[in-house]
């Protein structure tokens, strides 16, 4: 009986300790659950706040409020440090802000992002623009090229073409026209036809001094949208200034027809376009082209000789012994009084060399008298345009005018 009491006491002690330990475990578990719940609730709240501040920053950025966007996005990053999307937005906001040091901070942000993803197309593009703003030409070009060959979400082909156009514009601004032309031609080759891009390519290729390839893209744009007045005007002006007056007249006429059909002939540029259309038509009538029959060409040479001869007589009448003929006009005067200027139509018809010499005299007369006498008008002005225009620099380009969709 006495021996059973210590054993009973021992069992009671073990039971009491077990119950205490179980209670301790339960309390600890409950404390862990409560702590985890509070932590997750706090983390969720931080994530929500970060998202709210970043959304506000994005709205400010789109509204052009870069300074406010910087504050919003810094707050978002305080709640969610290291979030790449927020860092990208902050780098963008810093790049758009005018505050002192913001551009440098933006550059540093983008560089840290670039180190993590050096092949990211948008990041390389942002760095290219910032480097261009810092006048770091070679670095800008390198980042532009990295952007072109980088990764893009969505339509990468079009995005890369757009970056090439931006790089080409940067090269044009830095007077590197051959490199700009190469980028433009590559962009046009690698990307599918697009009206707006073709218009841009035509405009920029002209800036690089390449009217032939510019003509190709202007014609593509006109073919794509044959009633777009801006495209017609661009193509017509290019043809006019390149010496293809027949194409210029045709395109100007089509533009005017579109304006009239849309009852917008009161457009401030419409009157100028009508004048250029008439001028192009008259130049075609005056131009002694080699494609004409010999007699038609001769008739035009003789008509132009009469016009230029009268112009020279009117100009030289302003000079006298007290006010002698200017030196540039003296050799022209000698040519007008020489036998070549009086050749008969029969003699000129038989002598192509004299036909060329007569046209050169006509052109020289219009050019020099324009410098030293009153401004030319009428046919004299149009002969001057013909004299100073390239000899149809588009002649060897592929002509697409006959395949353009006709106007209804």
C-alpha positions as a printed Julia matrix, in Angstrom:
408×3 Matrix{Float64}:
   0.0     0.0      0.0
   2.79    2.3      0.92
   4.71    1.27    -2.23
   1.83    2.26    -4.51
   1.72    5.93    -3.36
   5.08    7.04    -4.95
   4.1     5.44    -8.24
   0.73    7.18    -8.2
   2.39   10.49    -7.4
   4.85    9.95   -10.25
   2.05    9.27   -12.73
   0.23   12.39   -11.56
   3.39   14.46   -12.04
   3.91   13.12   -15.57
   0.28   13.81   -16.45
   0.5    17.35   -15.09
   3.74   18.01   -17.03
   2.22   16.59   -20.2
  -0.82   18.81   -19.87
   1.43   21.83   -19.24
   3.62   20.99   -22.23
   0.57   20.52   -24.45
  -0.78   23.86   -23.28
   2.56   25.49   -24.0
   2.62   23.97   -27.5
  -0.93   25.09   -28.14
  -0.17   28.62   -26.95
   2.97   28.78   -29.08
   1.06   27.53   -32.08
  -1.67   30.05   -31.57
   0.92   32.82   -31.2
   2.6    31.67   -34.44
  -0.72   31.64   -36.3
  -1.61   35.1    -35.01
   1.88   36.44   -35.88
   1.74   34.87   -39.36
  -1.7    36.31   -39.94
  -0.58   39.77   -38.86
   2.59   39.54   -40.99
   0.69   38.45   -44.06
  -1.91   41.1    -43.47
   0.82   43.71   -43.15
   2.63   42.42   -46.28
  -0.61   42.45   -48.23
  -1.27   45.97   -47.06
   2.22   47.05   -48.13
   1.72   45.45   -51.55
  -1.63   47.2    -51.94
  -0.11   50.54   -50.94
   2.79   50.0    -53.33
   0.37   49.22   -56.16
  -1.77   52.25   -55.35
   1.24   54.61   -55.3
   2.64   53.14   -58.52
  -0.74   53.54   -60.25
  -0.85   57.16   -59.12
   2.7    57.62   -60.39
   1.75   56.15   -63.76
  -1.22   58.52   -64.02
   1.03   61.5    -63.21
   3.6    60.31   -65.72
   1.03   60.01   -68.51
  -0.31   63.46   -67.62
   3.17   64.96   -67.93
   3.59   65.53   -64.18
   7.02   63.92   -63.89
   7.94   65.6    -60.6
   4.8    64.29   -58.89
   5.35   60.86   -60.47
   8.83   60.68   -58.93
   7.4    61.18   -55.42
   4.68   58.61   -56.03
   7.07   55.99   -57.37
   9.66   56.52   -54.65
   6.85   55.87   -52.14
   5.83   52.73   -54.04
   9.41   51.46   -53.88
   9.55   52.23   -50.15
   6.63   49.82   -49.68
   7.95   47.29   -52.22
  11.75   47.63   -52.58
  13.41   46.18   -55.67
  10.22   45.82   -57.72
  11.46   46.04   -61.32
   8.26   47.5    -62.77
   8.32   50.36   -60.28
  12.03   50.98   -60.88
  11.38   51.21   -64.62
   8.64   53.76   -64.1
  10.81   55.77   -61.71
  13.69   55.77   -64.21
  11.26   56.98   -66.88
   9.91   59.74   -64.63
  13.41   60.88   -63.71
  14.32   61.01   -67.39
  11.37   63.31   -68.12
  11.84   65.62   -65.13
  13.66   68.95   -65.29
  15.12   68.78   -61.78
  18.86   69.05   -61.31
  20.53   65.66   -61.44
  17.36   63.82   -62.42
  18.7    62.79   -65.82
  21.87   61.4    -64.28
  19.85   59.51   -61.67
  17.61   58.16   -64.44
  20.68   57.02   -66.37
  22.01   55.25   -63.26
  18.66   53.55   -62.65
  18.5    52.32   -66.22
  22.12   51.14   -66.06
  21.37   49.02   -62.97
  18.36   47.57   -64.79
  20.47   47.04   -67.92
  23.08   45.09   -65.94
  20.35   42.64   -64.96
  18.96   42.42   -68.53
  21.45   43.81   -71.07
  19.38   42.52   -73.98
  16.17   44.38   -73.07
  15.11   46.5    -76.04
  13.17   49.25   -74.21
  15.92   49.73   -71.62
  18.57   50.08   -74.32
  16.35   52.57   -76.13
  15.93   54.64   -72.97
  19.7    54.62   -72.42
  20.25   55.66   -76.05
  17.97   58.67   -75.63
  19.63   59.69   -72.37
  23.1    59.32   -73.9
  21.97   61.44   -76.87
  20.75   64.1    -74.44
  24.18   64.04   -72.78
  25.86   64.56   -76.21
  27.55   61.17   -75.9
  27.17   60.33   -79.58
  28.91   56.96   -79.83
  27.33   55.63   -76.66
  23.91   56.69   -77.94
  24.5    54.9    -81.25
  25.68   51.76   -79.46
  22.58   51.66   -77.26
  20.33   52.33   -80.27
  21.84   49.35   -82.07
  21.55   47.19   -78.94
  17.88   48.18   -78.74
  17.32   47.18   -82.36
  18.77   43.73   -81.76
  17.31   43.39   -78.26
  14.17   41.65   -77.06
  10.77   43.3    -77.35
   7.35   42.32   -76.12
   4.59   42.42   -78.71
   5.33   43.35   -82.31
   9.12   43.34   -82.27
   9.43   43.83   -86.05
   7.62   47.16   -86.02
   9.3    48.29   -82.81
  12.75   47.6    -84.25
  11.85   49.47   -87.43
  10.71   52.44   -85.36
  14.0    52.42   -83.42
  15.92   52.37   -86.71
  13.99   55.42   -87.84
  14.82   57.17   -84.57
  18.49   56.24   -84.94
  18.44   57.51   -88.53
  16.95   60.82   -87.38
  19.69   61.09   -84.75
  22.33   60.42   -87.42
  20.78   63.05   -89.7
  20.91   65.58   -86.88
  24.59   64.71   -86.47
  25.16   65.09   -90.23
  26.08   61.43   -90.77
  23.9    61.11   -93.85
  25.37   57.91   -95.38
  24.86   55.98   -92.13
  21.35   57.42   -91.77
  20.47   56.36   -95.32
  21.67   52.81   -94.6
  19.5    52.59   -91.48
  16.47   53.88   -93.38
  16.88   51.42   -96.23
  17.33   48.57   -93.73
  14.18   49.63   -91.86
  12.23   49.72   -95.11
  13.5    46.28   -96.12
  13.07   44.47   -92.81
   9.59   45.72   -91.91
   6.31   45.16   -93.78
   4.82   48.04   -95.75
   3.09   50.56   -93.55
   1.59   53.83   -94.79
   2.88   56.05   -92.01
   6.32   54.43   -92.08
   6.54   54.74   -95.86
   5.69   58.44   -95.59
   8.36   58.87   -92.95
  10.93   56.92   -94.97
  10.27   59.07   -98.03
  10.65   62.27   -96.05
  13.82   61.18   -94.26
  15.49   59.71   -97.35
  15.13   63.11   -98.99
  16.97   64.58   -96.01
  19.85   62.16   -96.65
  20.1    63.28  -100.27
  18.53   60.16  -101.78
  15.54   61.29  -103.86
  15.38   58.07  -105.88
  14.72   55.81  -102.88
  12.52   58.54  -101.35
  10.45   58.41  -104.54
   9.99   54.65  -104.11
   8.5    55.06  -100.63
   6.42   58.11  -101.57
   4.93   56.04  -104.39
   4.21   53.17  -102.0
   2.39   55.56   -99.7
   0.32   56.96  -102.58
  -0.48   53.43  -103.77
  -1.61   52.47  -100.28
  -3.8    55.56   -99.8
  -4.41   57.14  -103.22
  -6.7    59.84  -101.79
  -4.41   60.98   -98.98
  -3.57   64.59   -99.84
  -0.43   64.69   -97.68
   1.03   61.65   -99.47
   0.1    63.02  -102.89
   1.6    66.41  -102.02
   4.86   64.89  -100.78
   5.25   62.77  -103.91
   4.33   65.68  -106.2
   6.8    68.05  -104.55
   9.57   65.45  -104.75
   8.89   64.88  -108.44
   8.76   68.64  -109.11
  12.06   69.39  -107.38
  13.7    66.35  -108.95
  12.86   67.47  -112.47
  10.1    64.97  -113.25
   7.52   67.6   -114.11
   5.16   65.18  -115.87
   4.82   63.08  -112.71
   4.55   66.25  -110.63
   1.7    67.57  -112.75
  -0.12   64.25  -112.58
   0.21   64.03  -108.78
  -0.65   67.68  -108.17
  -3.74   67.23  -110.35
  -4.81   64.19  -108.35
  -4.32   66.05  -105.08
  -6.44   68.95  -106.3
  -9.14   66.5   -107.42
  -9.21   65.01  -103.92
  -9.4    68.46  -102.33
 -12.24   69.45  -104.62
 -14.08   66.18  -104.07
 -13.88   66.76  -100.33
 -14.94   70.39  -100.68
 -11.76   71.55   -98.96
 -10.33   73.6   -101.82
 -10.25   76.53   -99.38
  -7.3    74.76   -97.74
  -4.59   77.47   -97.36
  -2.18   75.29   -99.34
  -4.65   74.49  -102.12
  -3.95   77.69  -104.05
  -0.22   77.0   -103.98
  -0.79   73.42  -105.16
  -2.91   74.66  -108.06
  -0.16   77.09  -109.04
   2.48   74.36  -108.91
   0.24   72.08  -110.99
  -0.1    74.78  -113.64
   3.62   75.48  -113.51
   4.48   71.81  -113.93
   2.1    71.54  -116.89
   3.63   74.61  -118.53
   7.2    73.4   -117.91
   6.33   70.12  -119.61
   5.09   72.18  -122.59
   8.3    74.26  -122.63
  10.83   71.47  -122.05
  12.55   70.3   -125.25
  12.83   66.7   -124.09
  14.88   64.16  -125.99
  11.84   61.87  -126.0
  10.0    64.17  -128.41
  10.18   64.05  -132.15
  13.03   66.11  -133.64
  10.65   68.76  -135.03
   8.71   69.09  -131.77
  11.96   69.42  -129.85
  13.2    72.05  -132.3
   9.96   74.03  -132.02
  10.34   74.16  -128.24
  13.99   75.2   -128.46
  13.09   78.06  -130.78
  10.22   79.16  -128.5
  12.48   79.08  -125.44
  15.2    80.99  -127.37
  12.71   83.75  -128.11
  11.63   83.97  -124.46
  15.2    84.03  -123.12
  16.32   86.51  -125.81
  13.66   89.0   -124.77
  14.59   88.51  -121.15
  18.25   89.31  -121.9
  17.32   92.4   -123.93
  15.15   93.72  -121.07
  17.89   93.04  -118.55
  20.75   94.54  -120.58
  18.67   97.67  -121.28
  19.22   98.62  -117.62
  22.93   99.12  -118.28
  24.82  101.78  -120.25
  28.28  103.26  -120.8
  28.07  104.9   -117.38
  26.68  101.7   -115.86
  28.37   98.93  -117.83
  27.13   95.41  -118.22
  28.21   93.25  -115.24
  31.04   90.83  -115.93
  28.87   87.65  -115.68
  26.61   88.98  -118.46
  29.39   89.9   -120.91
  30.05   86.39  -122.27
  26.31   85.79  -122.53
  25.94   89.05  -124.46
  28.67   87.88  -126.84
  26.86   84.6   -127.41
  23.54   86.37  -128.12
  25.09   88.57  -130.78
  27.07   85.7   -132.3
  25.97   83.64  -135.29
  24.9    80.65  -133.19
  21.95   82.56  -131.71
  20.62   83.34  -135.16
  20.72   79.86  -136.63
  17.66   79.03  -138.67
  15.33   76.24  -137.79
  16.66   74.2   -140.7
  20.26   74.59  -139.53
  19.36   73.74  -135.93
  17.34   70.71  -137.0
  20.42   69.26  -138.68
  22.82   70.04  -135.83
  22.1    68.4   -132.43
  25.27   69.95  -131.0
  23.96   73.46  -131.74
  20.62   72.51  -130.23
  22.38   71.65  -126.99
  24.45   74.86  -127.16
  21.29   76.92  -127.7
  19.59   75.35  -124.69
  22.7    76.05  -122.6
  22.57   79.7   -123.69
  18.89   79.85  -122.71
  19.58   78.35  -119.29
  22.65   80.52  -118.63
  20.65   83.6   -119.58
  17.82   82.82  -117.17
  20.21   81.95  -114.33
  22.43   85.04  -114.61
  19.69   87.57  -115.3
  17.82   86.29  -112.24
  20.86   87.24  -110.16
  21.49   90.67  -111.67
  18.12   91.97  -112.87
  14.52   91.95  -111.71
  13.02   88.67  -110.58
  11.78   86.61  -113.53
   8.08   86.03  -114.05
   5.93   83.85  -116.28
   7.75   81.62  -118.71
  11.11   83.14  -117.76
  10.6    81.94  -114.2
   9.61   78.47  -115.43
  12.65   78.26  -117.69
  14.73   79.18  -114.64
  13.1    76.32  -112.7
  13.89   73.99  -115.6
  17.47   75.32  -115.77
  18.15   74.79  -112.08
  16.33   71.45  -111.65
  18.07   68.11  -111.91
  17.5    66.5   -115.26
  14.74   64.18  -114.1
  16.77   62.47  -111.38
  13.9    60.01  -110.94
  14.07   58.78  -114.53
  15.94   55.6   -113.6
  13.69   54.88  -110.59
  10.93   52.36  -111.06
   7.88   54.25  -112.26
   4.77   53.25  -110.39
   2.48   56.12  -111.38
   0.73   54.03  -114.03
  -0.14   51.38  -111.46
  -1.61   53.76  -108.88
  -5.26   53.23  -108.03
  -7.27   55.77  -110.05
  -9.52   58.25  -108.3
 -13.24   57.57  -108.39
